[in-house]
């Protein structure tokens, strides 16, 4: 499984923990930045990871900022991206099963490392259920077609 990762400065320490965790599991990962603790702007990294996921170069993306909110809002502007902020394992499960989320967003200032790694594992292991959920995702795509010109 190939995973694209990105963060701003506020999410950098948690992103490093996630990278180590995924590498220990033998996953192929690429970190699209940021690489230093210098203050930076999360939309830049959201865009890079979102474009890699929609180009199908990576199966999933994982983004980290202070809250997970800003970076997910930015990623969700890219058509085809369904980024979900998760602060609990139930949401990590549900956003894959029901929403076919293709990017997981985490808040370094919200979740501890242990919970974050559990969320990551559940997100990556859970399959999309399809069926009625696909119909709803198709309706999201219709909204994109209407407004993303
Ligand atoms: C950076 O201070 C912080 O605003 C950012 O990481 C994120 O939490 C925004 O949503």
PDB file of C-alpha atoms and ligand atoms in Angstrom:
ATOM      1  CA  UNK A   1       0.000   0.000   0.000  1.00  0.00           C
ATOM      2  CA  UNK A   2       1.385   3.429  -0.997  1.00  0.00           C
ATOM      3  CA  UNK A   3       0.666   6.341   1.318  1.00  0.00           C
ATOM      4  CA  UNK A   4       1.336  10.070   0.729  1.00  0.00           C
ATOM      5  CA  UNK A   5       1.890  12.169   3.839  1.00  0.00           C
ATOM      6  CA  UNK A   6       1.973  15.881   4.499  1.00  0.00           C
ATOM      7  CA  UNK A   7       1.794  18.296   7.396  1.00  0.00           C
ATOM      8  CA  UNK A   8       2.445  21.851   8.428  1.00  0.00           C
ATOM      9  CA  UNK A   9       4.879  22.740  11.239  1.00  0.00           C
ATOM     10  CA  UNK A  10       2.199  22.081  13.896  1.00  0.00           C
ATOM     11  CA  UNK A  11       1.686  18.546  12.640  1.00  0.00           C
ATOM     12  CA  UNK A  12       5.322  17.660  11.992  1.00  0.00           C
ATOM     13  CA  UNK A  13       6.084  15.638  15.164  1.00  0.00           C
ATOM     14  CA  UNK A  14       2.971  13.458  14.805  1.00  0.00           C
ATOM     15  CA  UNK A  15       3.637  12.977  11.088  1.00  0.00           C
ATOM     16  CA  UNK A  16       7.120  11.677  11.950  1.00  0.00           C
ATOM     17  CA  UNK A  17       5.598   9.150  14.373  1.00  0.00           C
ATOM     18  CA  UNK A  18       3.127   8.003  11.703  1.00  0.00           C
ATOM     19  CA  UNK A  19       5.887   7.642   9.110  1.00  0.00           C
ATOM     20  CA  UNK A  20       7.953   5.465  11.454  1.00  0.00           C
ATOM     21  CA  UNK A  21       4.861   3.382  12.279  1.00  0.00           C
ATOM     22  CA  UNK A  22       3.980   2.787   8.625  1.00  0.00           C
ATOM     23  CA  UNK A  23       7.573   2.031   7.625  1.00  0.00           C
ATOM     24  CA  UNK A  24       7.775  -0.553  10.410  1.00  0.00           C
ATOM     25  CA  UNK A  25       4.721  -2.195   8.822  1.00  0.00           C
ATOM     26  CA  UNK A  26       6.517  -2.319   5.471  1.00  0.00           C
ATOM     27  CA  UNK A  27       4.356   0.282   3.758  1.00  0.00           C
ATOM     28  CA  UNK A  28       5.644   2.449   0.963  1.00  0.00           C
ATOM     29  CA  UNK A  29       5.353   6.077   2.014  1.00  0.00           C
ATOM     30  CA  UNK A  30       6.382   9.467   0.705  1.00  0.00           C
ATOM     31  CA  UNK A  31       6.525  12.632   2.776  1.00  0.00           C
ATOM     32  CA  UNK A  32       5.551  15.711   0.757  1.00  0.00           C
ATOM     33  CA  UNK A  33       6.616  18.135   3.531  1.00  0.00           C
ATOM     34  CA  UNK A  34       6.912  20.236   5.512  1.00  0.00           C
ATOM     35  CA  UNK A  35      10.279  19.008   6.714  1.00  0.00           C
ATOM     36  CA  UNK A  36      11.212  21.622   9.327  1.00  0.00           C
ATOM     37  CA  UNK A  37       9.601  23.300  12.315  1.00  0.00           C
ATOM     38  CA  UNK A  38       9.608  26.679  10.560  1.00  0.00           C
ATOM     39  CA  UNK A  39       6.132  28.187  10.403  1.00  0.00           C
ATOM     40  CA  UNK A  40       4.431  27.398   7.093  1.00  0.00           C
ATOM     41  CA  UNK A  41       0.991  27.291   5.472  1.00  0.00           C
ATOM     42  CA  UNK A  42      -0.955  24.012   5.561  1.00  0.00           C
ATOM     43  CA  UNK A  43      -2.833  24.502   2.232  1.00  0.00           C
ATOM     44  CA  UNK A  44       0.441  23.968   0.336  1.00  0.00           C
ATOM     45  CA  UNK A  45       0.900  20.466   1.743  1.00  0.00           C
ATOM     46  CA  UNK A  46      -2.785  19.628   1.526  1.00  0.00           C
ATOM     47  CA  UNK A  47      -2.667  20.430  -2.197  1.00  0.00           C
ATOM     48  CA  UNK A  48       0.448  18.340  -2.864  1.00  0.00           C
ATOM     49  CA  UNK A  49      -0.940  15.249  -1.137  1.00  0.00           C
ATOM     50  CA  UNK A  50      -4.447  15.697  -2.580  1.00  0.00           C
ATOM     51  CA  UNK A  51      -3.059  15.919  -6.122  1.00  0.00           C
ATOM     52  CA  UNK A  52      -0.982  12.770  -5.619  1.00  0.00           C
ATOM     53  CA  UNK A  53      -4.054  10.893  -4.401  1.00  0.00           C
ATOM     54  CA  UNK A  54      -6.346  12.044  -7.221  1.00  0.00           C
ATOM     55  CA  UNK A  55      -3.587  11.199  -9.734  1.00  0.00           C
ATOM     56  CA  UNK A  56      -3.717   7.682  -8.202  1.00  0.00           C
ATOM     57  CA  UNK A  57       0.008   7.753  -7.456  1.00  0.00           C
ATOM     58  CA  UNK A  58      -0.896   6.874  -3.865  1.00  0.00           C
ATOM     59  CA  UNK A  59      -3.862   4.895  -2.549  1.00  0.00           C
ATOM     60  CA  UNK A  60      -4.367   7.124   0.486  1.00  0.00           C
ATOM     61  CA  UNK A  61      -3.123  10.390   1.934  1.00  0.00           C
ATOM     62  CA  UNK A  62      -2.522  11.302   5.562  1.00  0.00           C
ATOM     63  CA  UNK A  63      -2.379  14.975   6.535  1.00  0.00           C
ATOM     64  CA  UNK A  64      -1.555  16.469   9.924  1.00  0.00           C
ATOM     65  CA  UNK A  65      -1.881  20.037  11.185  1.00  0.00           C
ATOM     66  CA  UNK A  66      -2.641  21.456  14.622  1.00  0.00           C
ATOM     67  CA  UNK A  67      -6.297  20.460  14.543  1.00  0.00           C
ATOM     68  CA  UNK A  68      -6.613  18.489  11.288  1.00  0.00           C
ATOM     69  CA  UNK A  69      -9.294  20.960  10.309  1.00  0.00           C
ATOM     70  CA  UNK A  70      -7.522  23.522   8.133  1.00  0.00           C
ATOM     71  CA  UNK A  71      -5.547  20.936   6.206  1.00  0.00           C
ATOM     72  CA  UNK A  72      -8.693  18.847   5.554  1.00  0.00           C
ATOM     73  CA  UNK A  73     -10.686  21.872   4.393  1.00  0.00           C
ATOM     74  CA  UNK A  74      -7.905  22.677   1.922  1.00  0.00           C
ATOM     75  CA  UNK A  75      -7.608  19.084   0.668  1.00  0.00           C
ATOM     76  CA  UNK A  76     -11.373  18.851   0.176  1.00  0.00           C
ATOM     77  CA  UNK A  77     -11.199  21.686  -2.390  1.00  0.00           C
ATOM     78  CA  UNK A  78      -9.534  19.270  -4.811  1.00  0.00           C
ATOM     79  CA  UNK A  79     -12.233  17.422  -6.806  1.00  0.00           C
ATOM     80  CA  UNK A  80     -12.288  13.724  -5.980  1.00  0.00           C
ATOM     81  CA  UNK A  81     -10.820  14.178  -2.521  1.00  0.00           C
ATOM     82  CA  UNK A  82     -12.796  13.036   0.497  1.00  0.00           C
ATOM     83  CA  UNK A  83     -10.678  14.054   3.469  1.00  0.00           C
ATOM     84  CA  UNK A  84     -11.961  13.138   6.923  1.00  0.00           C
ATOM     85  CA  UNK A  85     -10.747  14.600  10.202  1.00  0.00           C
ATOM     86  CA  UNK A  86     -10.763  11.830  12.798  1.00  0.00           C
ATOM     87  CA  UNK A  87     -10.243  12.170  16.524  1.00  0.00           C
ATOM     88  CA  UNK A  88     -11.615   8.739  17.408  1.00  0.00           C
ATOM     89  CA  UNK A  89     -11.477   5.197  16.068  1.00  0.00           C
ATOM     90  CA  UNK A  90     -15.214   4.950  15.306  1.00  0.00           C
ATOM     91  CA  UNK A  91     -14.943   7.870  12.873  1.00  0.00           C
ATOM     92  CA  UNK A  92     -11.842   6.323  11.290  1.00  0.00           C
ATOM     93  CA  UNK A  93     -13.833   3.158  10.633  1.00  0.00           C
ATOM     94  CA  UNK A  94     -16.988   4.928   9.454  1.00  0.00           C
ATOM     95  CA  UNK A  95     -15.290   7.401   7.137  1.00  0.00           C
ATOM     96  CA  UNK A  96     -13.841   4.484   5.166  1.00  0.00           C
ATOM     97  CA  UNK A  97     -16.895   2.223   5.309  1.00  0.00           C
ATOM     98  CA  UNK A  98     -19.492   4.889   4.493  1.00  0.00           C
ATOM     99  CA  UNK A  99     -17.670   7.839   2.928  1.00  0.00           C
ATOM    100  CA  UNK A 100     -14.826   6.083   1.088  1.00  0.00           C
ATOM    101  CA  UNK A 101     -12.506   8.737   2.517  1.00  0.00           C
ATOM    102  CA  UNK A 102      -9.228   8.837   0.637  1.00  0.00           C
ATOM    103  CA  UNK A 103      -7.389  11.217   2.976  1.00  0.00           C
ATOM    104  CA  UNK A 104      -7.172  10.971   6.757  1.00  0.00           C
ATOM    105  CA  UNK A 105      -6.587  14.263   8.572  1.00  0.00           C
ATOM    106  CA  UNK A 106      -5.311  14.349  12.137  1.00  0.00           C
ATOM    107  CA  UNK A 107      -4.775  17.101  14.692  1.00  0.00           C
ATOM    108  CA  UNK A 108      -1.457  16.946  16.520  1.00  0.00           C
ATOM    109  CA  UNK A 109      -2.925  19.220  19.224  1.00  0.00           C
ATOM    110  CA  UNK A 110      -6.041  17.040  19.551  1.00  0.00           C
ATOM    111  CA  UNK A 111      -4.996  13.392  19.671  1.00  0.00           C
ATOM    112  CA  UNK A 112      -2.125  11.646  21.442  1.00  0.00           C
ATOM    113  CA  UNK A 113       0.304   9.505  19.487  1.00  0.00           C
ATOM    114  CA  UNK A 114      -1.197   6.172  20.627  1.00  0.00           C
ATOM    115  CA  UNK A 115      -4.715   7.078  19.557  1.00  0.00           C
ATOM    116  CA  UNK A 116      -3.471   8.627  16.314  1.00  0.00           C
ATOM    117  CA  UNK A 117      -1.678   5.417  15.332  1.00  0.00           C
ATOM    118  CA  UNK A 118      -4.791   3.336  16.108  1.00  0.00           C
ATOM    119  CA  UNK A 119      -6.825   5.727  13.946  1.00  0.00           C
ATOM    120  CA  UNK A 120      -4.295   5.370  11.122  1.00  0.00           C
ATOM    121  CA  UNK A 121      -4.392   1.561  11.288  1.00  0.00           C
ATOM    122  CA  UNK A 122      -8.188   1.395  11.290  1.00  0.00           C
ATOM    123  CA  UNK A 123      -8.434   3.923   8.458  1.00  0.00           C
ATOM    124  CA  UNK A 124      -6.040   1.930   6.273  1.00  0.00           C
ATOM    125  CA  UNK A 125      -7.554  -1.476   7.098  1.00  0.00           C
ATOM    126  CA  UNK A 126     -11.251  -0.679   6.626  1.00  0.00           C
ATOM    127  CA  UNK A 127     -12.934  -1.304   3.273  1.00  0.00           C
ATOM    128  CA  UNK A 128     -15.591   0.874   1.639  1.00  0.00           C
ATOM    129  CA  UNK A 129     -19.030  -0.784   1.769  1.00  0.00           C
ATOM    130  CA  UNK A 130     -20.344   0.653  -1.508  1.00  0.00           C
ATOM    131  CA  UNK A 131     -24.041   0.140  -2.294  1.00  0.00           C
ATOM    132  CA  UNK A 132     -26.184   2.975  -0.865  1.00  0.00           C
ATOM    133  CA  UNK A 133     -23.030   4.774   0.245  1.00  0.00           C
ATOM    134  CA  UNK A 134     -21.803   4.920  -3.362  1.00  0.00           C
ATOM    135  CA  UNK A 135     -25.059   6.623  -4.350  1.00  0.00           C
ATOM    136  CA  UNK A 136     -24.374   9.335  -1.768  1.00  0.00           C
ATOM    137  CA  UNK A 137     -20.798   9.780  -2.909  1.00  0.00           C
ATOM    138  CA  UNK A 138     -22.066  10.125  -6.480  1.00  0.00           C
ATOM    139  CA  UNK A 139     -24.219  13.003  -5.226  1.00  0.00           C
ATOM    140  CA  UNK A 140     -21.126  14.641  -3.723  1.00  0.00           C
ATOM    141  CA  UNK A 141     -19.476  14.317  -7.142  1.00  0.00           C
ATOM    142  CA  UNK A 142     -22.484  16.074  -8.670  1.00  0.00           C
ATOM    143  CA  UNK A 143     -21.942  19.001  -6.290  1.00  0.00           C
ATOM    144  CA  UNK A 144     -18.298  19.146  -7.379  1.00  0.00           C
ATOM    145  CA  UNK A 145     -19.332  19.177 -11.038  1.00  0.00           C
ATOM    146  CA  UNK A 146     -21.769  22.012 -10.365  1.00  0.00           C
ATOM    147  CA  UNK A 147     -19.346  24.281  -8.488  1.00  0.00           C
ATOM    148  CA  UNK A 148     -15.777  23.272  -9.422  1.00  0.00           C
ATOM    149  CA  UNK A 149     -15.303  24.828 -12.850  1.00  0.00           C
TER     150      UNK A 149
HETATM  151  C1  LIG B   1      -1.112  26.447  12.902  1.00  0.00           C
HETATM  152  O1  LIG B   1      -0.883  27.252  14.001  1.00  0.00           O
HETATM  153  C2  LIG B   1      -2.553  25.944  12.927  1.00  0.00           C
HETATM  154  O2  LIG B   1      -3.423  26.989  12.709  1.00  0.00           O
HETATM  155  C3  LIG B   1      -2.751  24.848  11.903  1.00  0.00           C
HETATM  156  O3  LIG B   1      -1.859  23.820  12.122  1.00  0.00           O
HETATM  157  C4  LIG B   1      -4.113  24.173  11.878  1.00  0.00           C
HETATM  158  O4  LIG B   1      -4.502  23.778  13.153  1.00  0.00           O
HETATM  159  C5  LIG B   1      -5.189  24.880  11.170  1.00  0.00           C
HETATM  160  O5  LIG B   1      -6.305  24.359  10.985  1.00  0.00           O
END
